[in-house]
C-alpha positions as a Python dict, from the first residue, in 0.01 Angstrom:
ca = {
    (1, 'X'): (0, 0, 0),
    (2, 'X'): (71, -46, 371),
    (3, 'X'): (435, -89, 466),
    (4, 'X'): (530, -274, 787),
    (5, 'X'): (860, -188, 953),
    (6, 'X'): (950, -325, 1297),
    (7, 'X'): (587, -401, 1365),
    (8, 'X'): (467, -46, 1287),
    (9, 'X'): (273, 63, 982),
    (10, 'X'): (434, 349, 790),
    (11, 'X'): (113, 411, 598),
    (12, 'X'): (-247, 379, 721),
    (13, 'X'): (-422, 46, 687),
    (14, 'X'): (-710, -124, 865),
    (15, 'X'): (-545, -305, 1154),
    (16, 'X'): (-361, -251, 1479),
    (17, 'X'): (18, -241, 1488),
    (18, 'X'): (215, -543, 1603),
    (19, 'X'): (461, -523, 1888),
    (20, 'X'): (761, -741, 1804),
    (21, 'X'): (925, -903, 2105),
    (22, 'X'): (1230, -1125, 2142),
    (23, 'X'): (1065, -1444, 2265),
    (24, 'X'): (1237, -1771, 2353),
    (25, 'X'): (1214, -2115, 2194),
    (26, 'X'): (1120, -1987, 1845),
    (27, 'X'): (1066, -2342, 1715),
    (28, 'X'): (871, -2466, 2018),
    (29, 'X'): (1103, -2764, 2066),
    (30, 'X'): (1213, -2709, 2426),
    (31, 'X'): (885, -2806, 2592),
    (32, 'X'): (978, -3175, 2611),
    (33, 'X'): (1305, -3081, 2785),
    (34, 'X'): (1111, -2863, 3029),
    (35, 'X'): (853, -3133, 3101),
    (36, 'X'): (1132, -3386, 3155),
    (37, 'X'): (1338, -3190, 3405),
    (38, 'X'): (1020, -3088, 3589),
    (39, 'X'): (947, -3459, 3635),
    (40, 'X'): (1303, -3546, 3735),
    (41, 'X'): (1348, -3257, 3984),
    (42, 'X'): (1007, -3167, 4130),
    (43, 'X'): (1006, -2905, 4405),
    (44, 'X'): (1308, -2727, 4258),
    (45, 'X'): (1284, -2465, 3987),
    (46, 'X'): (1529, -2248, 3797),
    (47, 'X'): (1403, -1956, 4008),
    (48, 'X'): (1427, -2118, 4354),
    (49, 'X'): (1803, -2125, 4396),
    (50, 'X'): (1834, -2051, 4768),
    (51, 'X'): (1731, -2339, 4991),
    (52, 'X'): (1679, -2143, 5311),
    (53, 'X'): (1398, -1944, 5150),
    (54, 'X'): (1190, -2263, 5183),
    (55, 'X'): (1231, -2257, 5561),
    (56, 'X'): (1202, -1879, 5582),
    (57, 'X'): (868, -1871, 5399),
    (58, 'X'): (729, -2153, 5613),
    (59, 'X'): (833, -1960, 5923),
    (60, 'X'): (701, -1631, 5785),
    (61, 'X'): (353, -1774, 5715),
    (62, 'X'): (344, -1940, 6058),
    (63, 'X'): (464, -1614, 6214),
    (64, 'X'): (191, -1425, 6030),
    (65, 'X'): (-84, -1640, 6182),
    (66, 'X'): (74, -1615, 6528),
    (67, 'X'): (93, -1237, 6520),
    (68, 'X'): (-204, -1140, 6301),
    (69, 'X'): (-521, -1288, 6445),
    (70, 'X'): (-731, -1177, 6149),
    (71, 'X'): (-643, -1095, 5794),
    (72, 'X'): (-716, -1124, 5426),
    (73, 'X'): (-503, -1193, 5121),
    (74, 'X'): (-422, -825, 5068),
    (75, 'X'): (-291, -788, 5424),
    (76, 'X'): (-100, -1117, 5403),
    (77, 'X'): (59, -1010, 5074),
    (78, 'X'): (169, -682, 5234),
    (79, 'X'): (321, -877, 5524),
    (80, 'X'): (510, -1108, 5287),
    (81, 'X'): (626, -829, 5056),
    (82, 'X'): (767, -611, 5336),
    (83, 'X'): (947, -913, 5480),
    (84, 'X'): (1095, -1000, 5139),
    (85, 'X'): (1223, -647, 5086),
    (86, 'X'): (1370, -644, 5437),
    (87, 'X'): (1559, -969, 5361),
    (88, 'X'): (1680, -825, 5030),
    (89, 'X'): (1814, -513, 5205),
    (90, 'X'): (1979, -718, 5479),
    (91, 'X'): (2147, -949, 5228),
    (92, 'X'): (2249, -674, 4988),
    (93, 'X'): (2399, -476, 5274),
    (94, 'X'): (2590, -757, 5446),
    (95, 'X'): (2617, -1037, 5184),
    (96, 'X'): (2637, -846, 4857),
    (97, 'X'): (2811, -1129, 4670),
    (98, 'X'): (2527, -1377, 4728),
    (99, 'X'): (2318, -1425, 4414),
    (100, 'X'): (1950, -1523, 4364),
    (101, 'X'): (1814, -1299, 4641),
    (102, 'X'): (1471, -1174, 4545),
    (103, 'X'): (1450, -797, 4509),
    (104, 'X'): (1829, -755, 4526),
    (105, 'X'): (1853, -499, 4242),
    (106, 'X'): (1590, -277, 4400),
    (107, 'X'): (1755, -316, 4741),
    (108, 'X'): (2096, -229, 4596),
    (109, 'X'): (1956, 93, 4451),
    (110, 'X'): (1799, 183, 4787),
    (111, 'X'): (2129, 123, 4965),
    (112, 'X'): (2309, 350, 4719),
    (113, 'X'): (2056, 633, 4740),
    (114, 'X'): (1932, 630, 5101),
    (115, 'X'): (1961, 967, 5273),
    (116, 'X'): (1813, 880, 5611),
    (117, 'X'): (1899, 633, 5885),
    (118, 'X'): (1621, 396, 5780),
    (119, 'X'): (1460, 238, 5473),
    (120, 'X'): (1092, 282, 5396),
    (121, 'X'): (965, -75, 5354),
    (122, 'X'): (609, 41, 5297),
    (123, 'X'): (711, 269, 5013),
    (124, 'X'): (930, 4, 4848),
    (125, 'X'): (704, -297, 4899),
    (126, 'X'): (335, -204, 4923),
    (127, 'X'): (167, -244, 4587),
    (128, 'X'): (-124, -4, 4636),
    (129, 'X'): (-75, 165, 4299),
    (130, 'X'): (-13, -51, 3989),
    (131, 'X'): (219, 218, 3845),
    (132, 'X'): (422, 252, 4166),
    (133, 'X'): (790, 154, 4148),
    (134, 'X'): (828, -131, 4396),
    (135, 'X'): (1079, -413, 4449),
    (136, 'X'): (848, -678, 4290),
    (137, 'X'): (552, -649, 4052),
    (138, 'X'): (373, -975, 4131),
    (139, 'X'): (106, -910, 4403),
    (140, 'X'): (219, -1183, 4644),
    (141, 'X'): (588, -1113, 4587),
    (142, 'X'): (858, -1353, 4481),
    (143, 'X'): (704, -1607, 4717),
    (144, 'X'): (379, -1620, 4520),
    (145, 'X'): (545, -1603, 4180),
    (146, 'X'): (844, -1834, 4230),
    (147, 'X'): (855, -2028, 4556),
    (148, 'X'): (489, -2111, 4611),
    (149, 'X'): (470, -2359, 4322),
    (150, 'X'): (787, -2540, 4426),
    (151, 'X'): (688, -2549, 4793),
    (152, 'X'): (336, -2665, 4710),
    (153, 'X'): (476, -2960, 4511),
    (154, 'X'): (677, -3052, 4823),
    (155, 'X'): (356, -3031, 5030),
    (156, 'X'): (498, -2754, 5247),
    (157, 'X'): (239, -2491, 5153),
    (158, 'X'): (-136, -2504, 5117),
    (159, 'X'): (-404, -2249, 5043),
    (160, 'X'): (-698, -2203, 5279),
    (161, 'X'): (-1021, -2007, 5273),
    (162, 'X'): (-1081, -1779, 5571),
    (163, 'X'): (-1420, -1708, 5724),
    (164, 'X'): (-1478, -1427, 5474),
    (165, 'X'): (-1418, -1659, 5177),
    (166, 'X'): (-1078, -1506, 5098),
    (167, 'X'): (-799, -1741, 4985),
    (168, 'X'): (-473, -1709, 5178),
    (169, 'X'): (-153, -1909, 5217),
    (170, 'X'): (-79, -2144, 5505),
    (171, 'X'): (169, -2420, 5589),
    (172, 'X'): (110, -2793, 5603),
    (173, 'X'): (95, -2973, 5936),
    (174, 'X'): (296, -3286, 6032),
    (175, 'X'): (150, -3611, 5902),
    (176, 'X'): (259, -3970, 5851),
    (177, 'X'): (264, -3943, 5472),
    (178, 'X'): (566, -3720, 5443),
    (179, 'X'): (900, -3674, 5613),
    (180, 'X'): (892, -3295, 5637),
    (181, 'X'): (593, -3062, 5671),
    (182, 'X'): (579, -2686, 5648),
    (183, 'X'): (521, -2665, 6024),
    (184, 'X'): (834, -2867, 6098),
    (185, 'X'): (1046, -2637, 5881),
    (186, 'X'): (887, -2331, 6040),
    (187, 'X'): (964, -2459, 6391),
    (188, 'X'): (1323, -2546, 6296),
    (189, 'X'): (1375, -2195, 6155),
    (190, 'X'): (1216, -2045, 6466),
    (191, 'X'): (1449, -2229, 6707),
    (192, 'X'): (1744, -2016, 6602),
    (193, 'X'): (1557, -1688, 6662),
    (194, 'X'): (1548, -1502, 6991),
    (195, 'X'): (1230, -1338, 7113),
    (196, 'X'): (1397, -999, 7080),
    (197, 'X'): (1490, -1054, 6714),
    (198, 'X'): (1138, -1175, 6631),
    (199, 'X'): (989, -864, 6791),
    (200, 'X'): (1230, -645, 6592),
    (201, 'X'): (1141, -823, 6268),
    (202, 'X'): (768, -791, 6337),
    (203, 'X'): (787, -425, 6435),
    (204, 'X'): (977, -348, 6114),
    (205, 'X'): (702, -510, 5908),
    (206, 'X'): (420, -336, 6093),
    (207, 'X'): (583, 7, 6093),
    (208, 'X'): (719, -35, 5741),
    (209, 'X'): (1069, 75, 5844),
    (210, 'X'): (1411, -89, 5860),
    (211, 'X'): (1680, 102, 6048),
    (212, 'X'): (2032, 66, 5913),
    (213, 'X'): (2168, 14, 6263),
    (214, 'X'): (1957, -304, 6300),
    (215, 'X'): (2085, -475, 5986),
    (216, 'X'): (2410, -623, 6134),
    (217, 'X'): (2205, -791, 6407),
    (218, 'X'): (1927, -914, 6176),
    (219, 'X'): (2168, -1074, 5931),
    (220, 'X'): (2293, -1311, 6203),
    (221, 'X'): (1950, -1478, 6204),
    (222, 'X'): (1809, -1415, 5857),
    (223, 'X'): (2108, -1473, 5627),
    (224, 'X'): (1947, -1676, 5350),
    (225, 'X'): (2262, -1857, 5234),
    (226, 'X'): (2367, -1976, 5581),
    (227, 'X'): (2239, -2313, 5705),
    (228, 'X'): (2425, -2438, 6010),
    (229, 'X'): (2498, -2809, 5974),
    (230, 'X'): (2418, -2863, 6342),
    (231, 'X'): (2091, -2676, 6311),
    (232, 'X'): (1772, -2892, 6288),
    (233, 'X'): (1698, -2701, 5967),
    (234, 'X'): (1987, -2874, 5786),
    (235, 'X'): (1860, -3225, 5853),
    (236, 'X'): (1505, -3132, 5756),
    (237, 'X'): (1617, -2989, 5422),
    (238, 'X'): (1806, -3310, 5346),
    (239, 'X'): (1506, -3524, 5443),
    (240, 'X'): (1279, -3302, 5234),
    (241, 'X'): (1497, -3333, 4924),
    (242, 'X'): (1540, -3709, 4960),
    (243, 'X'): (1172, -3779, 5027),
    (244, 'X'): (947, -3918, 4752),
    (245, 'X'): (872, -3681, 4466),
    (246, 'X'): (515, -3615, 4583),
    (247, 'X'): (533, -3621, 4965),
    (248, 'X'): (153, -3624, 5004),
    (249, 'X'): (108, -3924, 4772),
    (250, 'X'): (-54, -4214, 4959),
    (251, 'X'): (-70, -4484, 4689),
    (252, 'X'): (255, -4678, 4713),
    (253, 'X'): (241, -4792, 4350),
    (254, 'X'): (257, -4427, 4245),
    (255, 'X'): (564, -4338, 4454),
    (256, 'X'): (860, -4209, 4254),
    (257, 'X'): (1199, -4092, 4379),
    (258, 'X'): (1347, -3912, 4077),
    (259, 'X'): (1465, -3610, 4278),
    (260, 'X'): (1634, -3832, 4538),
    (261, 'X'): (1793, -4059, 4276),
    (262, 'X'): (1917, -3759, 4076),
    (263, 'X'): (2083, -3601, 4380),
    (264, 'X'): (2248, -3926, 4488),
    (265, 'X'): (2361, -4006, 4132),
    (266, 'X'): (2519, -3661, 4101),
    (267, 'X'): (2711, -3721, 4423),
    (268, 'X'): (2820, -4071, 4314),
    (269, 'X'): (2935, -3933, 3979),
    (270, 'X'): (3140, -3671, 4163),
    (271, 'X'): (3294, -3939, 4389),
    (272, 'X'): (3400, -4132, 4077),
    (273, 'X'): (3562, -3814, 3940),
    (274, 'X'): (3787, -3721, 4231),
    (275, 'X'): (3501, -3545, 4416),
    (276, 'X'): (3449, -3292, 4134),
    (277, 'X'): (3079, -3206, 4120),
    (278, 'X'): (2991, -3168, 3751),
    (279, 'X'): (2624, -3211, 3662),
    (280, 'X'): (2688, -3196, 3288),
    (281, 'X'): (2917, -3496, 3313),
    (282, 'X'): (2630, -3683, 3475),
    (283, 'X'): (2397, -3589, 3186),
    (284, 'X'): (2651, -3708, 2931),
    (285, 'X'): (2691, -4038, 3115),
    (286, 'X'): (2313, -4089, 3109),
    (287, 'X'): (2312, -4012, 2739),
    (288, 'X'): (2592, -4257, 2665),
    (289, 'X'): (2430, -4538, 2866),
    (290, 'X'): (2092, -4473, 2701),
    (291, 'X'): (1845, -4745, 2813),
    (292, 'X'): (2115, -4977, 2943),
    (293, 'X'): (2125, -5342, 2845),
    (294, 'X'): (1880, -5631, 2885),
    (295, 'X'): (2093, -5769, 3167),
    (296, 'X'): (2158, -5429, 3326),
    (297, 'X'): (1881, -5182, 3239),
    (298, 'X'): (1912, -4820, 3347),
    (299, 'X'): (1689, -4671, 3617),
    (300, 'X'): (1389, -4466, 3507),
    (301, 'X'): (1561, -4158, 3650),
    (302, 'X'): (1869, -4207, 3433),
    (303, 'X'): (1648, -4280, 3132),
    (304, 'X'): (1467, -3953, 3205),
    (305, 'X'): (1793, -3762, 3190),
    (306, 'X'): (1893, -3949, 2873),
    (307, 'X'): (1559, -3839, 2728),
    (308, 'X'): (1632, -3480, 2834),
    (309, 'X'): (1980, -3475, 2680),
    (310, 'X'): (1861, -3629, 2354),
    (311, 'X'): (1591, -3362, 2324),
    (312, 'X'): (1851, -3097, 2396),
    (313, 'X'): (2069, -3216, 2110),
    (314, 'X'): (1763, -3231, 1881),
    (315, 'X'): (1638, -2883, 1961),
    (316, 'X'): (1992, -2742, 1943),
    (317, 'X'): (2050, -2891, 1597),
    (318, 'X'): (1722, -2737, 1476),
    (319, 'X'): (1800, -2411, 1653),
    (320, 'X'): (2134, -2399, 1472),
    (321, 'X'): (1971, -2453, 1132),
    (322, 'X'): (1714, -2185, 1220),
    (323, 'X'): (1989, -1937, 1312),
    (324, 'X'): (2171, -2023, 988),
    (325, 'X'): (1854, -1958, 783),
    (326, 'X'): (1813, -1619, 948),
    (327, 'X'): (2178, -1523, 907),
    (328, 'X'): (2184, -1636, 544),
    (329, 'X'): (1868, -1432, 479),
    (330, 'X'): (2012, -1128, 658),
    (331, 'X'): (2325, -1137, 441),
    (332, 'X'): (2113, -1069, 130),
    (333, 'X'): (1990, -742, 283),
    (334, 'X'): (1660, -773, 96),
    (335, 'X'): (1351, -992, 68),
    (336, 'X'): (1403, -1329, -103),
    (337, 'X'): (1174, -1548, -313),
    (338, 'X'): (1122, -1837, -73),
    (339, 'X'): (1152, -2141, -306),
    (340, 'X'): (1472, -2008, -465),
    (341, 'X'): (1614, -1904, -128),
    (342, 'X'): (1562, -2251, 23),
    (343, 'X'): (1701, -2432, -283),
    (344, 'X'): (2012, -2214, -299),
    (345, 'X'): (2078, -2247, 74),
    (346, 'X'): (2019, -2625, 64),
    (347, 'X'): (2265, -2664, -225),
    (348, 'X'): (2536, -2484, -29),
    (349, 'X'): (2472, -2701, 279),
    (350, 'X'): (2480, -3025, 79),
    (351, 'X'): (2814, -2935, -77),
    (352, 'X'): (2961, -2886, 271),
    (353, 'X'): (2809, -3211, 404),
    (354, 'X'): (2947, -3409, 112),
    (355, 'X'): (3284, -3236, 142),
    (356, 'X'): (3308, -3336, 507),
    (357, 'X'): (3207, -3694, 428),
    (358, 'X'): (3439, -3699, 122),
    (359, 'X'): (3158, -3772, -120),
    (360, 'X'): (3063, -3637, -460),
    (361, 'X'): (2814, -3352, -462),
    (362, 'X'): (2558, -3535, -671),
    (363, 'X'): (2210, -3422, -566),
    (364, 'X'): (2091, -3782, -605),
    (365, 'X'): (2295, -3906, -305),
    (366, 'X'): (2050, -4087, -77),
    (367, 'X'): (2010, -4008, 290),
    (368, 'X'): (2073, -4376, 370),
    (369, 'X'): (2412, -4351, 192),
    (370, 'X'): (2500, -4041, 393),
    (371, 'X'): (2403, -4214, 718),
    (372, 'X'): (2640, -4503, 644),
    (373, 'X'): (2926, -4253, 623),
    (374, 'X'): (2868, -4091, 963),
    (375, 'X'): (3186, -4152, 1162),
    (376, 'X'): (3177, -4327, 1498),
    (377, 'X'): (3486, -4132, 1600),
    (378, 'X'): (3300, -3801, 1628),
    (379, 'X'): (3021, -3783, 1885),
    (380, 'X'): (2735, -3540, 1928),
    (381, 'X'): (2918, -3331, 2184),
    (382, 'X'): (3208, -3269, 1944),
    (383, 'X'): (2968, -3168, 1668),
    (384, 'X'): (2792, -2932, 1905),
    (385, 'X'): (3125, -2771, 1987),
    (386, 'X'): (3192, -2727, 1614),
    (387, 'X'): (2857, -2549, 1585),
    (388, 'X'): (2958, -2303, 1855),
    (389, 'X'): (3287, -2224, 1680),
    (390, 'X'): (3154, -2089, 1351),
    (391, 'X'): (2969, -1775, 1247),
    (392, 'X'): (2930, -1890, 887),
    (393, 'X'): (2561, -1977, 824),
    (394, 'X'): (2635, -2250, 569),
    (395, 'X'): (2892, -2423, 791),
    (396, 'X'): (2666, -2387, 1094),
    (397, 'X'): (2372, -2540, 904),
    (398, 'X'): (2597, -2820, 780),
    (399, 'X'): (2694, -2902, 1138),
    (400, 'X'): (2331, -2878, 1244),
    (401, 'X'): (2234, -3140, 986),
    (402, 'X'): (2534, -3359, 1074),
    (403, 'X'): (2425, -3348, 1439),
    (404, 'X'): (2071, -3443, 1335),
    (405, 'X'): (2198, -3742, 1133),
    (406, 'X'): (2421, -3848, 1423),
    (407, 'X'): (2124, -3840, 1660),
    (408, 'X'): (1929, -4076, 1439),
    (409, 'X'): (2223, -4306, 1372),
    (410, 'X'): (2321, -4333, 1739),
    (411, 'X'): (1972, -4359, 1888),
    (412, 'X'): (1759, -4533, 1625),
    (413, 'X'): (1709, -4847, 1837),
    (414, 'X'): (1595, -4645, 2138),
    (415, 'X'): (1342, -4414, 1970),
    (416, 'X'): (1031, -4631, 1999),
    (417, 'X'): (1100, -4740, 2362),
    (418, 'X'): (1161, -4373, 2444),
    (419, 'X'): (828, -4281, 2290),
    (420, 'X'): (657, -4527, 2526),
    (421, 'X'): (859, -4394, 2822),
    (422, 'X'): (764, -4033, 2749),
    (423, 'X'): (398, -4123, 2711),
    (424, 'X'): (398, -4314, 3041),
    (425, 'X'): (575, -4029, 3224),
    (426, 'X'): (352, -3771, 3055),
    (427, 'X'): (647, -3571, 2926),
    (428, 'X'): (574, -3609, 2554),
    (429, 'X'): (515, -3270, 2393),
    (430, 'X'): (463, -3135, 2043),
    (431, 'X'): (795, -3115, 1860),
    (432, 'X'): (963, -3381, 2075),
    (433, 'X'): (1288, -3538, 1960),
    (434, 'X'): (1147, -3884, 1881),
    (435, 'X'): (895, -3749, 1630),
    (436, 'X'): (1156, -3510, 1497),
    (437, 'X'): (1442, -3756, 1459),
    (438, 'X'): (1214, -4013, 1294),
    (439, 'X'): (1184, -3773, 999),
    (440, 'X'): (1535, -3893, 910),
    (441, 'X'): (1411, -4253, 909),
    (442, 'X'): (1121, -4163, 681),
    (443, 'X'): (1362, -3983, 448),
    (444, 'X'): (1622, -4262, 415),
    (445, 'X'): (1505, -4347, 62),
    (446, 'X'): (1500, -3978, -40),
    (447, 'X'): (1788, -3785, -187),
    (448, 'X'): (1990, -3563, 42),
    (449, 'X'): (1872, -3267, -168),
    (450, 'X'): (1506, -3348, -106),
    (451, 'X'): (1561, -3410, 264),
    (452, 'X'): (1754, -3088, 335),
    (453, 'X'): (1514, -2870, 136),
    (454, 'X'): (1202, -3019, 294),
    (455, 'X'): (1350, -3011, 645),
    (456, 'X'): (1438, -2641, 615),
    (457, 'X'): (1099, -2561, 470),
    (458, 'X'): (875, -2769, 700),
    (459, 'X'): (1066, -2819, 1025),
    (460, 'X'): (1228, -2475, 1037),
    (461, 'X'): (1051, -2207, 834),
    (462, 'X'): (690, -2326, 848),
    (463, 'X'): (724, -2451, 1206),
    (464, 'X'): (853, -2115, 1328),
    (465, 'X'): (563, -1939, 1154),
    (466, 'X'): (317, -2174, 1325),
    (467, 'X'): (479, -2141, 1670),
    (468, 'X'): (498, -1760, 1645),
    (469, 'X'): (130, -1741, 1548),
    (470, 'X'): (35, -1974, 1835),
    (471, 'X'): (228, -1761, 2085),
    (472, 'X'): (67, -1449, 1948),
    (473, 'X'): (-284, -1587, 2007),
    (474, 'X'): (-531, -1303, 2010),
    (475, 'X'): (-275, -1053, 2134),
    (476, 'X'): (-63, -797, 1954),
    (477, 'X'): (282, -925, 2050),
    (478, 'X'): (474, -1117, 1786),
    (479, 'X'): (786, -1334, 1817),
    (480, 'X'): (829, -1373, 1439),
    (481, 'X'): (1189, -1368, 1320),
    (482, 'X'): (1078, -1329, 959),
    (483, 'X'): (762, -1259, 765),
    (484, 'X'): (646, -1442, 454),
    (485, 'X'): (430, -1244, 215),
    (486, 'X'): (337, -1353, -138),
    (487, 'X'): (611, -1619, -128),
    (488, 'X'): (878, -1366, -31),
    (489, 'X'): (1059, -1404, 301),
    (490, 'X'): (1164, -1093, 491),
    (491, 'X'): (1422, -1088, 772),
    (492, 'X'): (1319, -939, 1110),
    (493, 'X'): (1556, -1057, 1381),
    (494, 'X'): (1826, -1312, 1459),
    (495, 'X'): (1783, -1596, 1709),
    (496, 'X'): (2081, -1807, 1821),
    (497, 'X'): (2042, -2170, 1938),
    (498, 'X'): (2000, -2204, 2313),
    (499, 'X'): (2018, -2483, 2568),
    (500, 'X'): (1747, -2508, 2830),
    (501, 'X'): (1846, -2492, 3197),
    (502, 'X'): (1749, -2826, 3353),
    (503, 'X'): (1726, -2700, 3714),
    (504, 'X'): (2074, -2841, 3769),
    (505, 'X'): (2223, -2499, 3847),
    (506, 'X'): (1951, -2444, 4107),
    (507, 'X'): (2026, -2786, 4256),
    (508, 'X'): (2397, -2702, 4257),
    (509, 'X'): (2323, -2383, 4454),
    (510, 'X'): (2119, -2591, 4698),
    (511, 'X'): (2410, -2833, 4743),
    (512, 'X'): (2633, -2532, 4806),
    (513, 'X'): (2390, -2391, 5065),
    (514, 'X'): (2391, -2729, 5240),
    (515, 'X'): (2774, -2718, 5232),
    (516, 'X'): (2776, -3052, 5048),
    (517, 'X'): (2999, -2886, 4788),
    (518, 'X'): (3231, -2588, 4829),
    (519, 'X'): (3272, -2282, 4608),
    (520, 'X'): (3515, -2483, 4391),
    (521, 'X'): (3242, -2744, 4334),
    (522, 'X'): (3433, -3008, 4531),
    (523, 'X'): (3243, -3250, 4755),
    (524, 'X'): (3278, -3197, 5128),
    (525, 'X'): (3264, -3484, 5381),
    (526, 'X'): (2897, -3394, 5436),
    (527, 'X'): (2806, -3572, 5112),
    (528, 'X'): (2845, -3902, 5297),
    (529, 'X'): (2546, -3809, 5516),
    (530, 'X'): (2326, -3788, 5208),
    (531, 'X'): (2454, -4118, 5070),
    (532, 'X'): (2393, -4284, 5407),
    (533, 'X'): (2039, -4150, 5441),
}
């Protein structure tokens, strides 16, 4: 009989081996969170943390067409990649503490091992050989992989077809539809550069060399974290961020301003809290206000962030129960008969739930009875903190279920309106919190025993199996954390609950680059310029 260990067969059998990988979102519940924050903060991603890269790339593409009269995508990619590596070396040499600089690890290694008076940009950037060790694997560099999508959504970048039918990048031209075009950002970036520094930059790209002696001069002009507040660049970035979500949109009825409203709400929240900029406090406020009242409804932007936070609590509660299942299984140190395993684990969880709610441990206790005992004095955030405190799988699962019941109890009136909101905003995804939390409503007439067992079996164990198979597709990489064979469940790997990153850290870095907040996350007087815009 074939034996499978860590994805490899110990004995021959007809089939290829499986490569087990870590994988994220093992229950596939984070996609609604991701769709929501993408709608609320378009043009910003978790991988575009440095605002001046937007202006630099616009300038670089404009500079490419000014200096290279003819070219194809391969030549343009080489131009971009050498420039990116040059920036990484400049920043790593003179601004080592600045994070989110593309290619910084590779540049740091070059700086530590260089034996000559110059760096070979061609050797470190040109991707002529797929096996060659270069600063970035993606063909068009970090620009093509990270910044292009964000800049395209802001209508700064377009793709064009040259006379040979080759697709290359270009910048957008000024138009009446949007406040800031790629050309305007390129020109603003260019104003600060001298002709001598542009010639030096160009010669370095063409020759594929960066001399160490030139770095102190180059950093004065190409420091990515520095945006002078009196520079035209600064005003353009602010106008760009506060423009409508889709700058090229012409139909007024389709205009949305979620990015603008989010930024201004974050600043207003900070003002109300002694100028302390804390984006998580803003999310919690949106969650507490929910949909608002009939006389004072919340904005669609705040409802979007309420939707995000509710999905985060939902996926975290399920992620906690999933971790607890894995940890409980691991503690046995051997395969378990699935029905018995689930029943035994559910019994232990129910005892802890009833103990916390000071109820008898009768398995016939109804879910509706348990819901009536959920305390108003403990909110979701406190329960989440309790989850993070324990390493005991039974206690963690108990807290995961308590959080789930709290979510239903505290949001039951909002679930159906939220479903309509998500559908209208096109952010509804499989496994979303409304569909998930409504399982509690459908189980109100069931016993707690039935609910806990079925939730673990269907929403955790079977769902993970389905999600892992879907991710695997026709490939050979598996994200399974357990295998089920002939009704026996076998542990593979652990997976802790995780929050998604809602682009708020990237936005915080952008506010820092604009000098709207300082390194202590305190508002500067410049925030008033954004509020007055």
